[in-house]
mmCIF file of C-alpha atoms in Angstrom:
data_model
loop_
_atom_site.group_PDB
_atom_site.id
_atom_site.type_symbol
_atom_site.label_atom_id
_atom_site.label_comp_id
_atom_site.label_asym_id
_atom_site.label_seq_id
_atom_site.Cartn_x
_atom_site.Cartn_y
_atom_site.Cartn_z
ATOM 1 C CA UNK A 26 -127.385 24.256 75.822
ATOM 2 C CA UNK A 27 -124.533 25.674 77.732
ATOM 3 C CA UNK A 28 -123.787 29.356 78.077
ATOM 4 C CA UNK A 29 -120.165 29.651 77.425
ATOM 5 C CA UNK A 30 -120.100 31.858 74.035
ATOM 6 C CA UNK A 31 -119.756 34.813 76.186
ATOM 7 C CA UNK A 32 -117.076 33.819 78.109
ATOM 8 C CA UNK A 33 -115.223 32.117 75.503
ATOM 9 C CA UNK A 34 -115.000 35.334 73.547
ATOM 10 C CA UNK A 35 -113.445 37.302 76.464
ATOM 11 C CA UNK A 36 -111.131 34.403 76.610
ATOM 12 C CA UNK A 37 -110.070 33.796 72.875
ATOM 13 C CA UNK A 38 -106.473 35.228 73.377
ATOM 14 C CA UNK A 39 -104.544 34.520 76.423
ATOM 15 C CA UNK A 40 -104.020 38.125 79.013
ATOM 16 C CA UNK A 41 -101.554 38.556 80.935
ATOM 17 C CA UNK A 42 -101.601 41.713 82.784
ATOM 18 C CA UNK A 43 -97.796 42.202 84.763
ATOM 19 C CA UNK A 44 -96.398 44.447 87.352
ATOM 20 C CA UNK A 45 -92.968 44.929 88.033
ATOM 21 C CA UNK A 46 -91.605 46.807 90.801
ATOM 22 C CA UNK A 47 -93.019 48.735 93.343
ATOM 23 C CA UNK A 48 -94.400 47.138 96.527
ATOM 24 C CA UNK A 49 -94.127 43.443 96.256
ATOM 25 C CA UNK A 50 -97.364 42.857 97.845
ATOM 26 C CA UNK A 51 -99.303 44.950 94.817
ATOM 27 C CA UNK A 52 -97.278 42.858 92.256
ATOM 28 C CA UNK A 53 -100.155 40.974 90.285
ATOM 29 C CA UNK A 54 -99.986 38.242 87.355
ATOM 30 C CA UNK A 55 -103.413 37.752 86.179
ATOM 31 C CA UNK A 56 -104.018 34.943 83.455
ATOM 32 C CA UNK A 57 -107.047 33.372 81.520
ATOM 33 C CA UNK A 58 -107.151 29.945 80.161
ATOM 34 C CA UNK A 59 -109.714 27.642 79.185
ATOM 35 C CA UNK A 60 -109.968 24.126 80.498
ATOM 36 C CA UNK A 61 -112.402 21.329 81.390
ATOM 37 C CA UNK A 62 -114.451 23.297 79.532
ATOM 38 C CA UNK A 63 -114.381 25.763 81.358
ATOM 39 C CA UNK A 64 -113.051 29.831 81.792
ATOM 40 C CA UNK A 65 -110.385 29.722 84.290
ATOM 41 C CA UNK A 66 -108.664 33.016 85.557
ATOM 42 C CA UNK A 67 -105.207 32.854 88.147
ATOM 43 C CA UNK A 68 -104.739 36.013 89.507
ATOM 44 C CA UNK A 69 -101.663 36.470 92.290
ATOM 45 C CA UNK A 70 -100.522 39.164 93.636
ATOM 46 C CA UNK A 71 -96.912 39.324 95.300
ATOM 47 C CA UNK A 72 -93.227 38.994 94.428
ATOM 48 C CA UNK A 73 -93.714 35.542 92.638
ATOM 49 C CA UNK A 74 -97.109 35.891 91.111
ATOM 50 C CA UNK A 75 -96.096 35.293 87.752
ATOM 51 C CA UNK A 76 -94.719 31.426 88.726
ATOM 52 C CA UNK A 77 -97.617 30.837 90.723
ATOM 53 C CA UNK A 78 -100.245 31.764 87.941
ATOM 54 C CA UNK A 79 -98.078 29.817 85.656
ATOM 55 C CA UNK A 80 -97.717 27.108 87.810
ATOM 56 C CA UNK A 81 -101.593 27.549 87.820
ATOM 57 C CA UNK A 82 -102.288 27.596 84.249
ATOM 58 C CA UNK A 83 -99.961 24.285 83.679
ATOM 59 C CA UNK A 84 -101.435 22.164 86.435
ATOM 60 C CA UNK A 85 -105.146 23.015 84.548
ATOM 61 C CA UNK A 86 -103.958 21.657 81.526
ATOM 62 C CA UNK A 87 -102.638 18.517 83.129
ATOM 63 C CA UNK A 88 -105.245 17.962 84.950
ATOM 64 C CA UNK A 89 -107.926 18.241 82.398
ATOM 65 C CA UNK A 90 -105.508 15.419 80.364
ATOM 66 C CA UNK A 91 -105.561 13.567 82.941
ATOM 67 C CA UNK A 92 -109.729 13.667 84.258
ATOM 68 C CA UNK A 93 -111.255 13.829 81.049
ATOM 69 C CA UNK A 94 -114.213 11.266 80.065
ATOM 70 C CA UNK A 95 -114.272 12.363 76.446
ATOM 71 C CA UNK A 96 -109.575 12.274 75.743
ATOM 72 C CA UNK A 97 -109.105 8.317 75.161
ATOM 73 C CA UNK A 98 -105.457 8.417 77.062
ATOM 74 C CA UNK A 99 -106.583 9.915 80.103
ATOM 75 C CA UNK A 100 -106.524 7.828 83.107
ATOM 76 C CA UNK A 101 -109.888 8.124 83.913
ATOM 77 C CA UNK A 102 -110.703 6.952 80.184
ATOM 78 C CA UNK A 103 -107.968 4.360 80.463
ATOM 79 C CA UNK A 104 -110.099 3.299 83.843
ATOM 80 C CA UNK A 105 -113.540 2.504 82.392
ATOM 81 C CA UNK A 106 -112.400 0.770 79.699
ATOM 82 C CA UNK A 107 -110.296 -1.377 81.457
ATOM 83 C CA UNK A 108 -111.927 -4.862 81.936
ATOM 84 C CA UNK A 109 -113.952 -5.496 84.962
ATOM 85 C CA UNK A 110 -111.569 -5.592 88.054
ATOM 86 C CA UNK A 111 -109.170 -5.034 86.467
ATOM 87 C CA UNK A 112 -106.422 -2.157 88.798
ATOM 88 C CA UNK A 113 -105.522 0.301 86.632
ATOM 89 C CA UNK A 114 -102.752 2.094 87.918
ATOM 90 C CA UNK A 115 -103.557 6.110 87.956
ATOM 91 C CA UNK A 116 -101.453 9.287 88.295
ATOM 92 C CA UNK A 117 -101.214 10.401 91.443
ATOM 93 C CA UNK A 118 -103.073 13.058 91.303
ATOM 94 C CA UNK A 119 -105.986 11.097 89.890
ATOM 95 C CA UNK A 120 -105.935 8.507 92.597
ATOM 96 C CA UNK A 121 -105.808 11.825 94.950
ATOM 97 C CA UNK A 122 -108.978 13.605 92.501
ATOM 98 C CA UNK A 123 -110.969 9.689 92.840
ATOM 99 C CA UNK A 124 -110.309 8.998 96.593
ATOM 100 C CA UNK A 125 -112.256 12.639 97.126
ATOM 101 C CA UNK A 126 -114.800 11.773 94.943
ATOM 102 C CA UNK A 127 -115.533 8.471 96.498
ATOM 103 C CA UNK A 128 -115.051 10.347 99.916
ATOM 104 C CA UNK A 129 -117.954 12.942 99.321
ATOM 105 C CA UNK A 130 -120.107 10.137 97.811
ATOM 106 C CA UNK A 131 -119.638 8.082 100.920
ATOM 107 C CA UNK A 132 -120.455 11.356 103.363
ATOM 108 C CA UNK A 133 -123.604 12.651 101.372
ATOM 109 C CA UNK A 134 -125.280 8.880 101.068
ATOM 110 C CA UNK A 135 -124.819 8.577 97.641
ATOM 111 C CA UNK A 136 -126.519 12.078 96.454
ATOM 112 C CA UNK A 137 -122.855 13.059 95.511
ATOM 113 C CA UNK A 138 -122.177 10.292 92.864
ATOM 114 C CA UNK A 139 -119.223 9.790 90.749
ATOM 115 C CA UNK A 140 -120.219 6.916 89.043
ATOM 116 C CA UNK A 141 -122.973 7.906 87.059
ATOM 117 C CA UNK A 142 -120.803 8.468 83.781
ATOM 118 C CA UNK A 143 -122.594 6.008 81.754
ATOM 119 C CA UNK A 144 -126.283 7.469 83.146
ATOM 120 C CA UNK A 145 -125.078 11.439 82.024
ATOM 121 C CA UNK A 146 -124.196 9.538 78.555
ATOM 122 C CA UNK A 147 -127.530 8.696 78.400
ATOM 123 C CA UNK A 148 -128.595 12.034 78.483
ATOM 124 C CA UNK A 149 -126.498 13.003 76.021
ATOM 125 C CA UNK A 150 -124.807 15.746 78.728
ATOM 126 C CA UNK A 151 -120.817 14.406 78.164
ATOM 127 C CA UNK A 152 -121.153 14.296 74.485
ATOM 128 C CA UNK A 153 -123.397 16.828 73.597
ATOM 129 C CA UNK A 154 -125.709 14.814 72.185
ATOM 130 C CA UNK A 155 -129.533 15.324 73.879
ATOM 131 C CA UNK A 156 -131.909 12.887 74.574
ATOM 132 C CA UNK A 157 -134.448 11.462 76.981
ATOM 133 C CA UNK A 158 -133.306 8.324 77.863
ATOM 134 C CA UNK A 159 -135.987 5.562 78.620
ATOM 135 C CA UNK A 160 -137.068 4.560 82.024
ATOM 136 C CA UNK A 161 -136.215 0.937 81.661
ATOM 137 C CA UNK A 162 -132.501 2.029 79.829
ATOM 138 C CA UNK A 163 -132.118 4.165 82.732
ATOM 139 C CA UNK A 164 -133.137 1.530 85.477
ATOM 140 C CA UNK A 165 -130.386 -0.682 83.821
ATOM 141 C CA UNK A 166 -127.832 1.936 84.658
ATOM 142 C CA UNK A 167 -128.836 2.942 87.699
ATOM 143 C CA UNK A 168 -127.834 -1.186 88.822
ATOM 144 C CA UNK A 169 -124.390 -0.162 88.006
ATOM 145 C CA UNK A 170 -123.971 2.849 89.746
ATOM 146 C CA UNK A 171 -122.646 4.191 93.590
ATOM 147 C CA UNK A 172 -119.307 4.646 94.831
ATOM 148 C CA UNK A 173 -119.017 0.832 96.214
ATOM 149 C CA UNK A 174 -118.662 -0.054 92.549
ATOM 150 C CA UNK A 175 -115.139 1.357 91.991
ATOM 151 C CA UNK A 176 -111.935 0.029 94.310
ATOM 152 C CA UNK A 177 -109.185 1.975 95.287
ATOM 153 C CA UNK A 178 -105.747 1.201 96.611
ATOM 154 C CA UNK A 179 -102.993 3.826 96.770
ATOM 155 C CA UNK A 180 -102.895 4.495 93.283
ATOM 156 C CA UNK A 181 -104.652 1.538 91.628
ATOM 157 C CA UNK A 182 -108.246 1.375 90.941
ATOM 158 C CA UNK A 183 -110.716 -0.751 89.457
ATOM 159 C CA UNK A 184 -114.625 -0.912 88.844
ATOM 160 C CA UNK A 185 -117.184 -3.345 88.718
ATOM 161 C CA UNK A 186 -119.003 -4.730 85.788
ATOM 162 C CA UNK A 187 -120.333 -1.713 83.602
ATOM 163 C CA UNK A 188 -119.245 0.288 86.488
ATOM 164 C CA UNK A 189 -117.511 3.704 85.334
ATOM 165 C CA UNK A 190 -116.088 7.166 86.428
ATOM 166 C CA UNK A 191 -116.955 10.746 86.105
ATOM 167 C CA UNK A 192 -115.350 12.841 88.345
ATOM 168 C CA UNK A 193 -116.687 16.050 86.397
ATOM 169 C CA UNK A 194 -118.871 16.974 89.820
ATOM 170 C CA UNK A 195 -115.388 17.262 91.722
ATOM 171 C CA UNK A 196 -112.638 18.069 89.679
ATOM 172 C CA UNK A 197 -112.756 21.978 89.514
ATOM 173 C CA UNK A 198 -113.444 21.934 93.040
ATOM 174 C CA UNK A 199 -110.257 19.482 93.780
ATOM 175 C CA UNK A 200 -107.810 21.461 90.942
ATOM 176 C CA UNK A 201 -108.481 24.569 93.025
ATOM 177 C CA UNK A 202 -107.385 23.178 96.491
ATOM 178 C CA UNK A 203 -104.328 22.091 94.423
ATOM 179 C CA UNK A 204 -103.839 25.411 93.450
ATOM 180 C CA UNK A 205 -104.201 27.165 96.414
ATOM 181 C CA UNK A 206 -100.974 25.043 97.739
ATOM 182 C CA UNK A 207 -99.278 26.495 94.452
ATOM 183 C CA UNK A 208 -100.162 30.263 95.396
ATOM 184 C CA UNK A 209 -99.681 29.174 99.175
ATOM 185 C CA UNK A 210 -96.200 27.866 98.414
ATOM 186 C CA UNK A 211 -95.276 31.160 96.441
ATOM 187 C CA UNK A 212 -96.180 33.060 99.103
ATOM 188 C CA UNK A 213 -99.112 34.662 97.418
ATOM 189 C CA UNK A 214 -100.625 37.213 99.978
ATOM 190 C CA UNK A 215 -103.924 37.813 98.249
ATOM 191 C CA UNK A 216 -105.258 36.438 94.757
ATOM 192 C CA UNK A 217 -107.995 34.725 92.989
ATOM 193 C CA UNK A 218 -108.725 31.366 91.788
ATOM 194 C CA UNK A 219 -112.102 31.624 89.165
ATOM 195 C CA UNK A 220 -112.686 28.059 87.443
ATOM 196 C CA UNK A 221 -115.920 28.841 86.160
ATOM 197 C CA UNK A 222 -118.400 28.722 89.119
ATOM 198 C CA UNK A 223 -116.168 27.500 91.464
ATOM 199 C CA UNK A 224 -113.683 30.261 93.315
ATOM 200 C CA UNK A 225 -111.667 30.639 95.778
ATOM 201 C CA UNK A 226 -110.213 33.826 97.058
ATOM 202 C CA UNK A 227 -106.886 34.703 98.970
ATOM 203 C CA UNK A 228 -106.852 37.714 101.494
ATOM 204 C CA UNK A 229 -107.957 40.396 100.619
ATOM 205 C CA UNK A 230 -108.224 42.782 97.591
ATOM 206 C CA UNK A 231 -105.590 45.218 97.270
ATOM 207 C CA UNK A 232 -107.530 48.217 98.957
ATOM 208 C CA UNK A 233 -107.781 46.310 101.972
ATOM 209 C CA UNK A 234 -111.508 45.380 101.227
ATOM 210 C CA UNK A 235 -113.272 41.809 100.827
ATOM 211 C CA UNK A 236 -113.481 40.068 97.506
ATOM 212 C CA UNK A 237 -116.454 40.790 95.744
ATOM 213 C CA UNK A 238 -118.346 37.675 94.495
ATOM 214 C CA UNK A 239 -121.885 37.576 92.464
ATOM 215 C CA UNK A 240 -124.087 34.520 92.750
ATOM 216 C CA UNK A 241 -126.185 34.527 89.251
ATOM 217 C CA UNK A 242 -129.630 34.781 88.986
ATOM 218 C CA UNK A 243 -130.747 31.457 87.538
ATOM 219 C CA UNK A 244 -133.708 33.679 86.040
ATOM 220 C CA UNK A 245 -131.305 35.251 84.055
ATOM 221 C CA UNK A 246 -128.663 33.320 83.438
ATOM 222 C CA UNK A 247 -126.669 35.311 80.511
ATOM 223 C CA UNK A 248 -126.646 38.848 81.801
ATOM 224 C CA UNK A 249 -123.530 39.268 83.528
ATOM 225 C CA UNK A 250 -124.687 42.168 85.499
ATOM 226 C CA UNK A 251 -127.668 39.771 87.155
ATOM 227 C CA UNK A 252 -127.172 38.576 91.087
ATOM 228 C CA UNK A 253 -129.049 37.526 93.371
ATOM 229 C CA UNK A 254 -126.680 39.322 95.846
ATOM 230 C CA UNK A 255 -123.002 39.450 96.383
ATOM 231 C CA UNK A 256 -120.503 37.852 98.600
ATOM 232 C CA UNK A 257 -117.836 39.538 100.300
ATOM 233 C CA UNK A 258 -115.506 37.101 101.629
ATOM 234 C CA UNK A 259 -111.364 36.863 102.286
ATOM 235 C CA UNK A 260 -109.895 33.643 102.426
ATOM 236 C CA UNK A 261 -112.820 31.595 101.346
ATOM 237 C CA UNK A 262 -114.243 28.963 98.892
ATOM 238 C CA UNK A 263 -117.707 29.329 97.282
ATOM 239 C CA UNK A 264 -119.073 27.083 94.542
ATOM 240 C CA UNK A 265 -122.003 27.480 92.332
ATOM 241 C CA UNK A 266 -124.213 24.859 91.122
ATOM 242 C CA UNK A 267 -128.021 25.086 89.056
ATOM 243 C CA UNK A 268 -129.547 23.753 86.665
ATOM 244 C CA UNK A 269 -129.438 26.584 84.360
ATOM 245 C CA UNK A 270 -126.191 26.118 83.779
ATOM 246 C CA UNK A 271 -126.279 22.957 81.454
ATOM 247 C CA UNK A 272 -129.625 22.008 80.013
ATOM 248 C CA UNK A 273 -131.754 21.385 76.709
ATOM 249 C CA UNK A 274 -135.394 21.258 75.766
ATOM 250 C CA UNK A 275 -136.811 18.478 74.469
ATOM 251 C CA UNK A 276 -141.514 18.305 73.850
ATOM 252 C CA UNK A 277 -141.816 21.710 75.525
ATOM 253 C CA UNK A 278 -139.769 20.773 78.926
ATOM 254 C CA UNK A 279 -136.624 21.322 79.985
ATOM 255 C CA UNK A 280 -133.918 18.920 81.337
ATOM 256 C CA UNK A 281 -130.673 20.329 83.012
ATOM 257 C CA UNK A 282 -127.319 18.192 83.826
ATOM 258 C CA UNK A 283 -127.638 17.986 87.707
ATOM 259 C CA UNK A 284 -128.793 13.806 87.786
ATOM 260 C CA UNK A 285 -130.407 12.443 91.072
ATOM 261 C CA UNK A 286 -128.522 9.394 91.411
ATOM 262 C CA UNK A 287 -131.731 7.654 92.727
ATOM 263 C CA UNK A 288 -133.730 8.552 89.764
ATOM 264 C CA UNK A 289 -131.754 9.002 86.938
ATOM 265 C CA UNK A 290 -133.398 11.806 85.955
ATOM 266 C CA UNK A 291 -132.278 15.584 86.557
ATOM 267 C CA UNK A 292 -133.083 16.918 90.172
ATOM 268 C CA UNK A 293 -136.453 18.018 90.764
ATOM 269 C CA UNK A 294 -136.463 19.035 94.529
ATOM 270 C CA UNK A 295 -137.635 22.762 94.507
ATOM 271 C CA UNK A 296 -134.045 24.214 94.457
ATOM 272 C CA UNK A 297 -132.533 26.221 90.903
ATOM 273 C CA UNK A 298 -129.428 27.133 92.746
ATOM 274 C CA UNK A 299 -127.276 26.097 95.347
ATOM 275 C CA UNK A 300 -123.942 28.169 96.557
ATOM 276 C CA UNK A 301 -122.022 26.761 98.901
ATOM 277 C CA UNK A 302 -119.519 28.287 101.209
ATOM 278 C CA UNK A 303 -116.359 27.467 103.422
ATOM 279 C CA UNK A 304 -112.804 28.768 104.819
ATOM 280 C CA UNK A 305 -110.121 28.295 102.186
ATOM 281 C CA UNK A 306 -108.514 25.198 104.077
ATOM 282 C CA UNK A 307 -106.911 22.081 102.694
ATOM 283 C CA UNK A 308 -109.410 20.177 101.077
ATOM 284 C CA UNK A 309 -112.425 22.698 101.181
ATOM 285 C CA UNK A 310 -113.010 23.320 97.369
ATOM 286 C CA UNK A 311 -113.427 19.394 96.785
ATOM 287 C CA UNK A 312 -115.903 19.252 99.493
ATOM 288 C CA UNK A 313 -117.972 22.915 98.242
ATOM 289 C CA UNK A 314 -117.760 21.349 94.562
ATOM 290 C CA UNK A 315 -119.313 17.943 95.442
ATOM 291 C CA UNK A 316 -121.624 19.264 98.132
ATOM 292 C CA UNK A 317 -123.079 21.981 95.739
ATOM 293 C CA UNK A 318 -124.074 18.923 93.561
ATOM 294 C CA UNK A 319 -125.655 17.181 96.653
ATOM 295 C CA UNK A 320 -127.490 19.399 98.313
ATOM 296 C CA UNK A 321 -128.845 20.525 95.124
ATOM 297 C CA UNK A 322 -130.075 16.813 94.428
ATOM 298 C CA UNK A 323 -131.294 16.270 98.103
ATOM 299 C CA UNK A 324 -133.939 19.465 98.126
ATOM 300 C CA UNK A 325 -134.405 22.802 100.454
ATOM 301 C CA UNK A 326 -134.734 20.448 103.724
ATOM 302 C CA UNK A 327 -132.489 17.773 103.450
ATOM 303 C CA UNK A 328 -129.856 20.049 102.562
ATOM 304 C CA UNK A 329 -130.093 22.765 105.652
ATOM 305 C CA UNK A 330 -130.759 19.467 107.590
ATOM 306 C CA UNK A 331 -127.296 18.444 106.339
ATOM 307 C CA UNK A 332 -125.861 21.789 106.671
ATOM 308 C CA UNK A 333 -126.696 21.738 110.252
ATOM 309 C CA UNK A 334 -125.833 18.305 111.228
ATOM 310 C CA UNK A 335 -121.912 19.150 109.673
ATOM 311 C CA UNK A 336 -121.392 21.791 112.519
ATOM 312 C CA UNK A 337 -121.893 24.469 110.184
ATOM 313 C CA UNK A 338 -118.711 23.443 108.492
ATOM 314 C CA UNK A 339 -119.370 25.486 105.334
ATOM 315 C CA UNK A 340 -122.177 27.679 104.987
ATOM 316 C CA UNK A 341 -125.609 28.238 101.961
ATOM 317 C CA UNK A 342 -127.142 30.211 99.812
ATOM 318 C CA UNK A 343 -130.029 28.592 97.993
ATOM 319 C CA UNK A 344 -132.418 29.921 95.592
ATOM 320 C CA UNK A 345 -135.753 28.356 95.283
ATOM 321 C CA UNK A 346 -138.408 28.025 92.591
ATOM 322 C CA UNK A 347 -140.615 29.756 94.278
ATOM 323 C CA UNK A 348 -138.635 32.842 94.655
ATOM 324 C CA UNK A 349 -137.257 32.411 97.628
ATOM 325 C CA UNK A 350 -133.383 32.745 98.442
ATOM 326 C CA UNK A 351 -131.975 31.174 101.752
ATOM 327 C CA UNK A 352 -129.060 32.554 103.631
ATOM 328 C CA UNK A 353 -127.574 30.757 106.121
ATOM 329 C CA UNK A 354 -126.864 32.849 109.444
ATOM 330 C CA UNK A 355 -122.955 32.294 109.315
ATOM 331 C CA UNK A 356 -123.145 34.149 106.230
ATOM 332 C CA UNK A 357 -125.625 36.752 106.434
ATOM 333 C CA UNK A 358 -123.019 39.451 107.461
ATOM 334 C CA UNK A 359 -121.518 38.523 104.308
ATOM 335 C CA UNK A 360 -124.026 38.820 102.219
ATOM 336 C CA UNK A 361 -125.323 41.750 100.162
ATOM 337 C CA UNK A 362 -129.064 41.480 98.122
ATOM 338 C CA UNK A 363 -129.386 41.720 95.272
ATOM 339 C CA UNK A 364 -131.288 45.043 94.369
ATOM 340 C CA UNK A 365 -134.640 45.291 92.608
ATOM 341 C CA UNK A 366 -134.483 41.294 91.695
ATOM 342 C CA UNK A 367 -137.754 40.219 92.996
ATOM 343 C CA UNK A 368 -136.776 37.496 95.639
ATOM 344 C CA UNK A 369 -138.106 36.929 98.903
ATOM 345 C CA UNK A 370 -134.838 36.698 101.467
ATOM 346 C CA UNK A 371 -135.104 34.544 104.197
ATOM 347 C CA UNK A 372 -131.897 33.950 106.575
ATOM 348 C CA UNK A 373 -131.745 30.375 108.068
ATOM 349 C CA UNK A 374 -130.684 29.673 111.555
#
């Protein structure tokens, strides 16, 4: 099940907290919203924070119209049930949203995947609708799946037979780089970008001091006031992924959403939580959204493996079954414990 009721409450009506006057840099527009499923929350500060968080708010909407497996008219709906080779010809923002996704597939080998729509269906995760698939249904998808099974020219695409999209894994990530051009192009000095687990965070807070962001413990997942520690970052990216975010129980065991593309089944690699980290730079919340799905799916090895072989582009936290959370040494200064929470932390070089 997925562990929104809280959050939906505190977003039922829409806020918008304004200040007018005084110093321009304290000037703040703060807005809530709910899209992609999702809690989002623009907050700018400066002298045109209410058009950026607007301009925010708007390019959510559109974008959820336009990525959305489950709305018939949206282009990525209007993709997979096109006819087999078909080009489709897609927004260009989608085209922008797809040619990331097939990007990030390409760069993690696959363990970033947009095409397994029709394998999540299986599992009931898009509709809502649980089940264990079988192993033979699932084998059948599984020959329809990786990013060499959709084409893309400018803004045109087209899939393979039973080929289809879902670029769920990468779309918060990619609306928020959008967004940060929006608040970048308003001049924003400092503000916040929360869609769901995915954030990104301009400057600084007004008192001068770091933004203050909680990783959840995936032990317990719907206290708000549980972290495994706290980030304190300005100008940064972080994305959250586990598999306590979307799951169901089915004969006494528990599935979550996070799919290994080579199985079909949900990740089973040792890992319950995987935050990753970069600078806020063009393109960086596309590649912490996707990544935060791969690395979860490739396992406590593979992924510091990976982490080091990028150059230490971006930078981990991962949380382990066995009670272990991993800190990787570009962020360790950065990083604040949780207190009293049990874990065993380990910082990775």
């Amino acid at each position: 099940m997925k562990h929104f009721a809280a959050a939906l409450l505190s977003a039922a009506m829409l806020l918008t907290l304004a200040a007018c006057g005084g110093d321009p840099d304290t000037a703040q527009e703060s807005i809530q919203a709910i899209a992609m499923d999702t809690v989002m929350v623009f907050t700018a500060y400066g002298q045109h924070s209410t058009a950026a968080a607007y301009a925010a708010e708007k390019l959510a909407y559109e974008t959820e119209a336009l990525l959305s497996r489950t709305d018939p008219e949206s282009d990525v709906s209007r993709l997979n049930s096109a006819p087999a080779d078909t080009p489709v010809e897609l927004d260009g923002r989608t085209a922008a949203a797809l040619e990331a996704a097939l990007a990030w597939s390409e760069r993690t080998d696959g363990a970033f995947d947009c095409t397994l729509a029709q394998v999540s269906s299986a599992w009931g995760f898009t509709e809502d609708t649980f089940c264990v698939p079988g192993q033979e249904e699932l084998a059948g998808l599984l020959e329809h799946t990786g990013f060499d099974q959709i084409t893309l020219n400018g803004t045109a695409a087209s899939h393979a037979p039973e080929a289809a999209v879902d670029l769920g894994g990468i779309a918060k990530g990619w609306l928020s780089d959008e967004i940060l051009k929006i608040f970048q192009k308003n001049q924003v000095p400092r503000g916040r970008i929360e869609l769901g687990g995915n954030i990104c965070v301009i400057g600084d807070r007004p008192d001068g001091s770091p933004w203050r962001i909680g990783i959840q413990d995936p032990a317990d997942p719907l206290s708000a006031d549980a972290f495994v520690g706290i980030l304190h970052l300005t100008d940064a990216y972080t994305v959250t992924s586990g598999g306590y975010q979307r799951y169901f129980e089915e004969d006494g065991k528990t599935y979550h959403h996070i799919i290994d593309p080579a199985t079909g089944y949900p990740a089973e690699n040792g890992l319950v939580s995987v935050t990753v980290e970069a600078d806020a730079v063009e393109g960086a919340g596309a590649m912490c959204d996707a990544l935060s799905t791969a690395l979860f799916v490739m396992g406590e090895e593979q992924a510091l493996e990976y982490w080091r072989s990028s150059g230490y582009e971006f930078e981990l936290v991962l949380v382990t079954e066995d009670g272990r959370v991993l800190v990787t040494e570009g962020l360790a200064d950065r990083f604040t414990a949780g207190e009293d929470t049990g874990y065993r932390y380990v910082t990775v070089s």
